[in-house]
CSV table of C-alpha atoms and ligand atoms in Angstrom, one decimal:
chain,number,residue,atom,x,y,z
A,1,MET,CA,-31.7,25.1,-1.8
A,2,THR,CA,-34.3,22.1,-1.2
A,3,SER,CA,-34.9,20.7,-4.8
A,4,ASP,CA,-31.6,21.9,-6.3
A,5,THR,CA,-29.5,19.9,-3.3
A,6,ARG,CA,-27.4,17.7,-5.2
A,7,VAL,CA,-27.9,14.0,-3.7
A,8,ILE,CA,-24.6,12.0,-5.5
A,9,LEU,CA,-23.7,9.0,-4.5
A,10,ILE,CA,-20.4,7.4,-3.8
A,11,CYS,CA,-20.2,4.0,-5.1
A,12,SER,CA,-17.3,1.1,-6.8
A,13,GLY,CA,-18.9,-2.4,-6.4
A,14,LYS,CA,-15.5,-3.6,-5.2
A,15,GLY,CA,-14.6,-2.7,-1.8
A,16,GLY,CA,-11.1,-0.5,-1.0
A,17,VAL,CA,-10.8,1.7,-4.2
A,18,GLY,CA,-11.1,4.5,-2.5
A,19,LYS,CA,-14.5,5.6,-2.2
A,20,THR,CA,-14.7,6.5,1.6
A,21,THR,CA,-11.5,8.5,0.8
A,22,LEU,CA,-12.9,10.5,-2.2
A,23,THR,CA,-15.9,11.3,0.1
A,24,ALA,CA,-14.4,13.0,2.9
A,25,ASN,CA,-12.5,15.5,-0.2
A,26,LEU,CA,-15.1,16.2,-2.1
A,27,GLY,CA,-16.9,17.2,1.1
A,28,ILE,CA,-14.0,19.7,1.9
A,29,SER,CA,-13.4,20.6,-1.0
A,30,LEU,CA,-16.6,21.5,-1.9
A,31,ALA,CA,-17.5,23.3,1.6
A,32,SER,CA,-14.0,25.1,1.1
A,33,LYS,CA,-15.3,26.6,-2.3
A,34,GLY,CA,-18.9,28.4,-0.2
A,35,CYS,CA,-20.8,25.7,-1.0
A,36,PRO,CA,-22.9,23.8,2.3
A,37,THR,CA,-22.2,20.8,2.5
A,38,ALA,CA,-22.9,17.2,4.2
A,39,VAL,CA,-21.1,13.8,4.3
A,40,LEU,CA,-23.5,11.2,4.9
A,41,ASP,CA,-21.5,7.6,5.7
A,42,ALA,CA,-24.4,4.9,4.6
A,43,ASP,CA,-21.8,2.4,4.7
A,44,PHE,CA,-23.1,1.3,8.5
A,45,GLY,CA,-21.5,-2.0,8.3
A,46,LEU,CA,-17.8,-0.7,7.8
A,47,ARG,CA,-18.7,3.0,9.0
A,48,ASN,CA,-14.7,5.0,8.6
A,49,LEU,CA,-15.7,8.5,7.2
A,50,ASP,CA,-15.9,9.6,10.6
A,51,LEU,CA,-12.1,8.5,11.4
A,52,LEU,CA,-11.0,10.5,8.3
A,53,LEU,CA,-12.4,13.4,8.6
A,54,GLY,CA,-11.0,13.4,12.5
A,55,LEU,CA,-14.5,13.3,13.5
A,56,GLU,CA,-14.9,10.6,15.4
A,57,ASN,CA,-14.5,11.3,18.8
A,58,ARG,CA,-17.1,14.1,18.4
A,59,ILE,CA,-20.6,11.8,17.4
A,60,VAL,CA,-23.1,11.8,19.8
A,61,TYR,CA,-26.0,10.9,18.1
A,62,THR,CA,-25.9,9.2,15.0
A,63,ALA,CA,-29.2,8.3,12.0
A,64,GLN,CA,-30.1,6.1,14.2
A,65,GLU,CA,-31.0,8.1,16.6
A,66,VAL,CA,-32.5,10.7,13.8
A,67,LEU,CA,-35.1,7.7,12.4
A,68,GLU,CA,-36.5,6.0,15.5
A,69,GLU,CA,-36.5,10.1,16.1
A,70,ASN,CA,-34.9,9.9,19.6
A,71,CYS,CA,-32.7,13.2,17.9
A,72,ARG,CA,-32.9,16.0,16.8
A,73,LEU,CA,-31.2,16.4,13.0
A,74,ASP,CA,-29.3,19.3,13.9
A,75,GLN,CA,-28.0,16.7,16.9
A,76,ALA,CA,-26.6,14.8,14.5
A,77,LEU,CA,-25.0,16.0,12.5
A,78,VAL,CA,-21.0,17.2,13.2
A,79,LYS,CA,-20.1,20.0,12.0
A,80,HIS,CA,-16.3,20.1,10.7
A,81,LYS,CA,-13.9,23.0,12.9
A,82,GLN,CA,-12.0,23.7,10.9
A,83,GLN,CA,-14.7,23.4,8.0
A,84,PRO,CA,-18.1,24.8,9.4
A,85,ASN,CA,-19.7,24.3,5.7
A,86,LEU,CA,-18.7,20.5,5.9
A,87,SER,CA,-20.9,18.5,8.5
A,88,LEU,CA,-20.7,14.5,8.9
A,89,LEU,CA,-23.8,12.5,9.4
A,90,PRO,CA,-23.1,9.5,10.9
A,91,ALA,CA,-23.4,6.0,10.9
A,92,GLY,CA,-25.7,3.8,13.4
A,93,ASN,CA,-24.9,0.8,14.4
A,94,PRO,CA,-24.6,-1.8,12.5
A,95,ARG,CA,-27.1,-3.7,13.5
A,96,MET,CA,-29.0,-1.0,11.6
A,97,LEU,CA,-28.9,-3.2,8.9
A,98,GLU,CA,-31.4,-5.6,9.6
A,99,TRP,CA,-34.7,-3.3,9.7
A,100,LEU,CA,-33.0,-0.2,7.5
A,101,LYS,CA,-35.1,0.5,4.1
A,102,PRO,CA,-35.3,2.4,1.1
A,103,GLU,CA,-37.5,4.8,2.8
A,104,ASP,CA,-35.3,5.4,6.1
A,105,MET,CA,-32.8,6.6,3.6
A,106,GLN,CA,-34.6,8.7,1.3
A,107,LYS,CA,-35.9,9.8,4.9
A,108,ILE,CA,-32.5,11.3,6.2
A,109,VAL,CA,-31.6,12.5,2.7
A,110,GLU,CA,-34.9,14.6,2.4
A,111,MET,CA,-34.3,16.3,6.0
A,112,LEU,CA,-31.1,17.1,4.0
A,113,ASN,CA,-31.9,19.1,1.6
A,114,ASP,CA,-33.4,22.0,3.5
A,115,GLN,CA,-29.7,22.8,4.7
A,116,PHE,CA,-27.6,21.6,2.1
A,117,GLN,CA,-26.9,22.2,-1.7
A,118,TYR,CA,-24.7,18.9,-1.6
A,119,VAL,CA,-25.6,15.9,0.2
A,120,LEU,CA,-22.8,13.3,-0.6
A,121,ILE,CA,-23.5,9.5,0.5
A,122,ASP,CA,-20.8,6.7,1.4
A,123,CYS,CA,-21.9,3.7,0.0
A,124,PRO,CA,-21.3,0.2,1.1
A,125,ALA,CA,-18.9,-2.3,-1.1
A,126,GLY,CA,-21.4,-5.1,-2.4
A,127,VAL,CA,-24.6,-4.9,-5.1
A,128,GLU,CA,-26.8,-5.6,-2.1
A,129,ASP,CA,-29.1,-4.3,0.6
A,130,GLY,CA,-26.8,-1.7,1.7
A,131,PHE,CA,-26.2,-0.8,-1.6
A,132,LYS,CA,-29.8,-0.4,-2.9
A,133,ASN,CA,-31.6,1.4,0.0
A,134,ALA,CA,-28.8,4.2,-0.5
A,135,VAL,CA,-29.5,4.5,-3.9
A,136,SER,CA,-32.8,4.8,-3.9
A,137,ALA,CA,-31.9,8.2,-1.9
A,138,SER,CA,-29.6,9.2,-4.6
A,139,LYS,CA,-30.1,11.4,-7.3
A,140,GLU,CA,-27.1,11.3,-9.3
A,141,ALA,CA,-23.5,8.7,-8.4
A,142,ILE,CA,-20.2,9.3,-9.3
A,143,ILE,CA,-18.3,5.3,-9.9
A,144,VAL,CA,-15.2,5.4,-8.7
A,145,THR,CA,-13.3,2.5,-9.7
A,146,ASN,CA,-9.2,1.4,-10.1
A,147,PRO,CA,-7.2,0.7,-13.8
A,148,GLU,CA,-7.7,-3.0,-12.8
A,149,VAL,CA,-9.8,-5.3,-13.8
A,150,SER,CA,-11.9,-6.7,-11.0
A,151,ALA,CA,-12.8,-3.2,-9.8
A,152,VAL,CA,-13.7,-2.3,-13.1
A,153,ARG,CA,-16.0,-5.8,-13.9
A,154,ASP,CA,-17.5,-4.1,-10.7
A,155,ALA,CA,-17.8,-0.7,-11.7
A,156,ASP,CA,-19.9,-2.2,-14.3
A,157,ARG,CA,-22.1,-4.2,-12.4
A,158,VAL,CA,-23.1,-1.3,-9.9
A,159,ILE,CA,-23.2,0.9,-13.8
A,160,GLY,CA,-26.0,-1.2,-14.7
A,161,LEU,CA,-28.2,-1.6,-11.7
A,162,LEU,CA,-27.7,2.3,-11.3
A,163,ASN,CA,-29.7,3.0,-15.2
A,164,THR,CA,-32.9,0.4,-14.2
A,165,HIS,CA,-32.8,2.4,-10.9
A,166,GLY,CA,-32.6,5.6,-13.0
A,167,VAL,CA,-29.9,7.8,-11.4
A,168,LYS,CA,-27.8,10.4,-13.6
A,169,PRO,CA,-25.8,11.5,-14.7
A,170,VAL,CA,-23.0,8.7,-13.7
A,171,GLN,CA,-19.9,9.7,-14.0
A,172,LEU,CA,-16.1,8.1,-13.1
A,173,VAL,CA,-13.5,8.7,-11.1
A,174,LEU,CA,-10.3,6.7,-12.2
A,175,ASN,CA,-8.5,6.7,-8.1
A,176,ARG,CA,-4.8,5.2,-8.3
A,177,VAL,CA,-3.7,6.0,-11.3
A,178,ARG,CA,0.3,5.1,-11.7
A,179,PRO,CA,1.8,7.0,-14.8
A,180,LYS,CA,4.8,4.9,-15.3
A,181,MET,CA,3.1,1.9,-15.1
A,182,MET,CA,0.5,3.4,-16.8
A,183,GLN,CA,3.6,4.3,-19.9
A,184,SER,CA,4.9,0.6,-20.0
A,185,GLN,CA,1.5,-0.6,-20.2
A,186,GLU,CA,1.6,-2.6,-17.4
A,187,MET,CA,-2.0,-1.2,-16.5
A,188,LEU,CA,-5.2,-0.2,-18.0
A,189,SER,CA,-4.9,3.4,-19.6
A,190,ILE,CA,-7.4,6.4,-19.2
A,191,ASP,CA,-9.5,5.8,-22.2
A,192,ASP,CA,-8.9,1.9,-22.2
A,193,VAL,CA,-11.4,2.1,-18.5
A,194,THR,CA,-13.8,4.9,-20.3
A,195,ASP,CA,-14.2,3.2,-23.6
A,196,ILE,CA,-15.3,0.3,-21.8
A,197,LEU,CA,-17.3,1.2,-19.5
A,198,ALA,CA,-18.9,4.1,-21.5
A,199,LEU,CA,-19.3,6.8,-18.4
A,200,PRO,CA,-17.7,10.5,-18.8
A,201,LEU,CA,-14.6,10.6,-16.9
A,202,LEU,CA,-14.9,13.3,-14.0
A,203,GLY,CA,-11.8,13.1,-13.2
A,204,LEU,CA,-8.7,10.9,-12.2
A,205,VAL,CA,-6.5,10.4,-9.0
A,206,LEU,CA,-2.9,10.3,-8.7
A,207,GLU,CA,-1.6,7.0,-6.5
A,208,ASP,CA,-0.3,9.0,-3.3
A,209,GLU,CA,1.4,8.3,-0.3
A,210,GLN,CA,-0.1,11.9,1.0
A,211,VAL,CA,-2.9,9.8,0.5
A,212,ILE,CA,-2.3,7.5,3.5
A,213,VAL,CA,0.1,10.2,5.4
A,214,SER,CA,-3.6,12.2,5.9
A,215,THR,CA,-5.7,9.3,6.9
A,216,ASN,CA,-3.7,8.4,10.2
A,217,ARG,CA,-4.0,12.3,11.2
A,218,GLY,CA,-8.3,12.5,10.1
A,219,GLU,CA,-6.9,15.2,8.4
A,220,PRO,CA,-8.1,15.4,4.8
A,221,LEU,CA,-5.3,16.4,1.8
A,222,THR,CA,-7.9,18.9,1.0
A,223,LEU,CA,-8.0,20.6,3.8
A,224,VAL,CA,-5.0,21.1,4.7
A,225,GLY,CA,-4.1,23.3,1.1
A,226,SER,CA,-2.0,20.0,-0.4
A,227,ASN,CA,-0.2,20.6,-3.3
A,228,SER,CA,0.6,16.7,-3.1
A,229,PRO,CA,-0.7,15.1,-6.6
A,230,ALA,CA,-3.6,13.3,-4.9
A,231,ALA,CA,-5.1,16.6,-3.3
A,232,ARG,CA,-4.7,18.8,-6.7
A,233,CYS,CA,-6.6,15.4,-8.3
A,234,TYR,CA,-9.3,15.9,-5.5
A,235,SER,CA,-9.8,19.8,-6.0
A,236,ASN,CA,-10.2,19.5,-9.4
A,237,ILE,CA,-12.6,16.6,-9.6
A,238,ALA,CA,-15.1,19.1,-6.8
A,239,SER,CA,-14.3,22.4,-9.5
A,240,ARG,CA,-16.3,20.1,-12.9
A,241,LEU,CA,-18.9,18.7,-10.5
A,242,GLN,CA,-19.2,22.5,-9.5
A,243,GLY,CA,-19.5,23.2,-13.5
A,244,GLU,CA,-16.1,24.8,-14.2
A,245,GLU,CA,-14.2,23.1,-16.5
A,246,VAL,CA,-10.7,22.2,-16.0
A,247,PRO,CA,-8.4,20.0,-18.2
A,248,LEU,CA,-7.4,17.0,-16.7
A,249,ILE,CA,-3.7,15.6,-15.5
A,250,ASP,CA,-2.2,14.3,-18.0
A,251,PRO,CA,-0.7,11.0,-16.4
A,252,ALA,CA,1.7,10.6,-19.8
A,253,LYS,CA,3.3,13.9,-19.0
A,254,GLU,CA,3.9,13.3,-15.6
A,255,GLY,CA,7.3,12.6,-14.6
A,256,SER,CA,10.0,14.5,-16.6
A,257,SER,CA,13.6,12.4,-16.9
A,258,LEU,CA,15.2,10.8,-20.3
A,259,LYS,CA,13.5,7.2,-18.4
A,260,ASP,CA,10.1,8.8,-18.6
A,261,LYS,CA,10.5,10.0,-22.3
A,262,PHE,CA,11.2,6.7,-23.3
A,263,ARG,CA,8.6,5.2,-22.2
A,264,ARG,CA,6.2,7.8,-23.7
A,265,LEU,CA,7.7,7.2,-27.6
A,266,MET,CA,7.5,3.1,-26.4
A,267,GLN,CA,3.6,4.4,-26.8
A,268,THR,CA,3.4,5.9,-29.1
A,269,LYS,CA,0.4,4.3,-31.3
A,270,ILE,CA,2.7,3.1,-35.3
A,271,PHE,CA,-1.3,1.9,-36.7
B,1,MET,CA,-0.8,-1.4,-32.5
B,2,THR,CA,2.0,0.8,-29.9
B,3,LEU,CA,5.9,0.5,-30.9
B,4,ARG,CA,6.7,-1.5,-27.2
B,5,ASP,CA,4.4,-4.0,-28.9
B,6,LEU,CA,6.1,-4.3,-32.3
B,7,ILE,CA,8.8,-4.7,-30.7
B,8,ASN,CA,7.8,-7.4,-28.4
B,9,LYS,CA,6.5,-8.9,-31.0
B,10,LEU,CA,9.9,-9.1,-33.1
B,11,LEU,CA,11.4,-10.6,-29.7
B,12,GLY,CA,8.8,-12.7,-29.2
B,13,ARG,CA,7.6,-11.5,-26.0
B,14,GLN,CA,5.0,-11.3,-24.2
B,15,GLN,CA,2.4,-8.6,-25.2
B,16,ALA,CA,2.7,-5.6,-22.2
B,17,SER,CA,-0.3,-6.2,-19.8
B,18,ALA,CA,-2.1,-3.7,-20.3
B,19,ALA,CA,-3.5,-5.2,-23.6
B,20,THR,CA,-4.2,-8.5,-21.9
B,21,ALA,CA,-6.4,-7.6,-19.2
B,22,ARG,CA,-8.6,-5.3,-21.8
B,23,GLU,CA,-9.3,-8.1,-23.9
B,24,ARG,CA,-10.6,-10.1,-21.0
B,25,LEU,CA,-12.1,-7.4,-19.5
B,26,GLN,CA,-14.2,-6.6,-22.7
B,27,LEU,CA,-15.4,-10.4,-23.1
B,28,VAL,CA,-16.0,-10.9,-19.7
B,29,LEU,CA,-18.1,-7.9,-19.3
B,30,ALA,CA,-20.3,-8.9,-22.8
B,31,HIS,CA,-21.0,-11.9,-20.9
B,32,ASP,CA,-21.6,-10.4,-17.2
B,33,ARG,CA,-23.9,-7.6,-19.0
B,34,THR,CA,-25.8,-10.6,-20.9
B,35,ASP,CA,-25.9,-13.0,-18.4
B,36,LEU,CA,-24.8,-15.5,-20.6
B,37,SER,CA,-22.3,-17.8,-19.8
B,38,PRO,CA,-20.1,-19.4,-22.4
B,39,ASP,CA,-21.8,-22.9,-22.5
B,40,LEU,CA,-25.3,-21.0,-22.7
B,41,LEU,CA,-23.7,-19.7,-26.0
B,42,ASP,CA,-22.1,-22.8,-27.8
B,43,GLN,CA,-25.9,-23.9,-27.1
B,44,MET,CA,-27.7,-21.4,-29.4
B,45,ARG,CA,-24.6,-20.9,-31.8
B,46,GLU,CA,-25.6,-25.1,-32.3
B,47,GLU,CA,-29.6,-24.7,-32.4
B,48,ILE,CA,-28.9,-21.2,-34.9
B,49,LEU,CA,-27.2,-23.8,-36.7
B,50,ASN,CA,-29.3,-26.0,-37.0
B,51,VAL,CA,-32.1,-23.2,-37.4
B,52,VAL,CA,-30.1,-21.6,-40.5
B,53,ALA,CA,-29.3,-25.5,-42.0
B,54,LYS,CA,-33.0,-26.1,-43.2
B,55,TYR,CA,-32.7,-23.1,-45.6
B,56,VAL,CA,-28.9,-23.1,-46.5
B,57,GLU,CA,-26.2,-25.4,-46.4
B,58,ILE,CA,-24.0,-23.8,-43.7
B,59,ASP,CA,-20.0,-24.2,-43.8
B,60,VAL,CA,-20.6,-25.8,-39.6
B,61,GLU,CA,-16.9,-25.7,-38.9
B,62,GLU,CA,-16.8,-22.1,-39.8
B,63,GLY,CA,-19.7,-21.0,-38.0
B,64,ALA,CA,-19.5,-18.3,-35.3
B,65,VAL,CA,-21.7,-17.4,-33.0
B,66,SER,CA,-20.5,-14.5,-30.1
B,67,LEU,CA,-21.2,-11.4,-28.0
B,68,GLU,CA,-19.6,-8.2,-29.0
B,69,THR,CA,-19.7,-4.4,-27.7
B,70,GLU,CA,-19.3,-1.2,-27.9
B,71,ASP,CA,-20.2,1.9,-25.7
B,72,ARG,CA,-22.2,-0.4,-23.0
B,73,MET,CA,-24.4,-2.0,-25.9
B,74,THR,CA,-24.1,-5.9,-27.0
B,75,ALA,CA,-24.5,-7.1,-29.7
B,76,LEU,CA,-25.3,-10.6,-30.5
B,77,VAL,CA,-23.0,-11.4,-33.5
B,78,ALA,CA,-24.2,-14.5,-36.5
B,79,ASN,CA,-20.9,-15.2,-39.1
B,80,LEU,CA,-22.4,-18.2,-40.8
B,81,PRO,CA,-20.2,-19.1,-44.2
B,82,ILE,CA,-23.4,-20.0,-46.7
B,83,LYS,CA,-22.3,-23.3,-48.8
B,84,ARG,CA,-25.2,-23.4,-51.4
B,85,THR,CA,-29.1,-23.2,-50.8
B,86,LEU,CA,-30.9,-26.3,-50.3
B,87,SER,CA,-32.2,-26.6,-54.2
B,88,GLY,CA,-28.6,-27.2,-54.7
B,89,GLU,CA,-27.6,-23.6,-56.6
B,90,ILE,CA,-24.0,-22.7,-55.7
B,91,LYS,CA,-25.4,-19.7,-53.6
B,92,LEU,CA,-22.8,-17.8,-52.0
B,93,LYS,CA,-18.6,-18.9,-52.3
B,94,GLU,CA,-17.1,-16.9,-49.7
B,95,PRO,CA,-18.5,-16.3,-46.6
B,96,SER,CA,-19.9,-13.7,-44.8
B,97,PRO,CA,-23.5,-12.7,-44.6
B,98,GLU,CA,-23.8,-11.5,-41.3
B,99,VAL,CA,-27.3,-12.4,-38.7
B,100,SER,CA,-27.1,-9.4,-35.8
B,101,SER,CA,-29.1,-8.7,-33.5
B,102,ASN,CA,-28.9,-5.4,-31.0
B,103,GLN,CA,-29.5,-5.4,-27.4
B,104,ASP,CA,-30.1,-3.1,-24.7
B,105,PRO,CA,-27.8,-4.2,-22.0
B,106,ASN,CA,-30.6,-2.8,-19.6
C,1,ADP,N1,-5.3,7.4,-4.5
C,1,ADP,C1,-4.4,6.8,-3.5
C,1,ADP,N2,-3.7,6.6,-3.1
C,1,ADP,C2,-3.5,6.3,-2.4
C,1,ADP,N3,-4.0,4.8,-2.2
C,1,ADP,C3,-4.6,5.5,-1.8
C,1,ADP,C4,-5.4,6.0,-2.8
C,1,ADP,N4,-7.0,5.7,-2.3
C,1,ADP,C5,-7.3,5.5,-1.4
C,1,ADP,N5,-6.2,4.9,-1.2
C,1,ADP,C6,-5.8,4.0,0.3
C,1,ADP,O1,-6.9,2.9,-0.3
C,1,ADP,C7,-7.6,2.2,0.9
C,1,ADP,C8,-9.1,2.1,0.5
C,1,ADP,O2,-9.6,3.7,0.2
C,1,ADP,P1,-11.0,4.0,1.1
C,1,ADP,O3,-11.2,5.2,0.8
C,1,ADP,O4,-11.2,3.5,1.7
C,1,ADP,O5,-11.4,3.4,0.2
C,1,ADP,P2,-13.1,2.2,0.1
C,1,ADP,O6,-14.4,3.2,0.9
C,1,ADP,O7,-13.5,1.9,-1.3
C,1,ADP,O8,-13.5,1.2,1.0
C,1,ADP,C9,-6.6,3.0,2.3
C,1,ADP,O9,-6.3,2.8,2.4
C,1,ADP,C10,-6.7,4.2,1.7
C,1,ADP,O10,-6.2,5.0,2.0
C,2,MG,MG1,-15.3,3.0,2.9
């Protein structure tokens, strides 16, 4: 596996747009398709990936002990019980931020390269040291954003930085899409966002209450084989990442009531 | 323009907010990407107008310098309507020679 390992940074600039949720769901989804996958929590300040995966009680060692050579990598990796193709490398103490360097992140990722086909890095928000460390260890990136002005603006900033660091390809995931608001043109459309950011769209994720339910339980939607809208979106994204061609869910076609049809009529371009 | 936009316009209503969001984003990103504040842009406009005015008489009121972006490329676009050259002959009545320089955002 070694050098064909895909090391993918999942980043956004703005916080709270859905990076950690995507990392967890994508990790489970890739693992269940048979790919050995590691998810690395690089958000040392505000770690959460363990919680979303339901692994918070199984952490013994973290990336910190691995770097300090106080344990072996395989002692720190937490293997998911229901999906053993997935392992989490937990973030260490927030105080790690004081000494962590880009070389440390590179060292961790190099170790993971030997065993895994995918390494997904859950990036911290912001564009400071935590982000720079994570970028330095990544080959490609997924930008997560929401159809909102602040999230798109911050994504643009991050795209510029990824370009200067030579990270590519960079693909876009548009999260928390609300079809009804898009239909009534009270939310930026898919095309608006992809045109403005000039990135290929890896996928969109619909706004879905089940995301919250699944985080409450520590069971990602893709783990429990849910058929909820967001679950389908996450699994499509995993397939596209592997090179399969899966058509995009068309938010304009979600909903078939008379009201939805009227909304679509109002959206027709007349000139 | 969509059907909704047309109806909103006919009724004198505000346009749907997605269009506003798009316009505001395009403007703010053009500035973010070049790191040019509106103030700096104004200063640059002034200086460009002064330089051009050495060679041709331009309509200072109409002259505009702005940033336009497409596909992560930002262009500085100056639209300076020329009244006449300084030697006296009327060169162009209608505005529109464009001076533009392209710049990669990175
Ligand atoms: N598609 C979605 N539908 C509904 N809620 C979502 C969706 N994606 C994310 N959320 C919620 O948004 C919040 C932030 O998500 P998170 O993944 O922690 O963001 P980040 O890691 O970017 O800070 C969480 O409460 C999460 O449950
Ligand atoms: Mg997070």
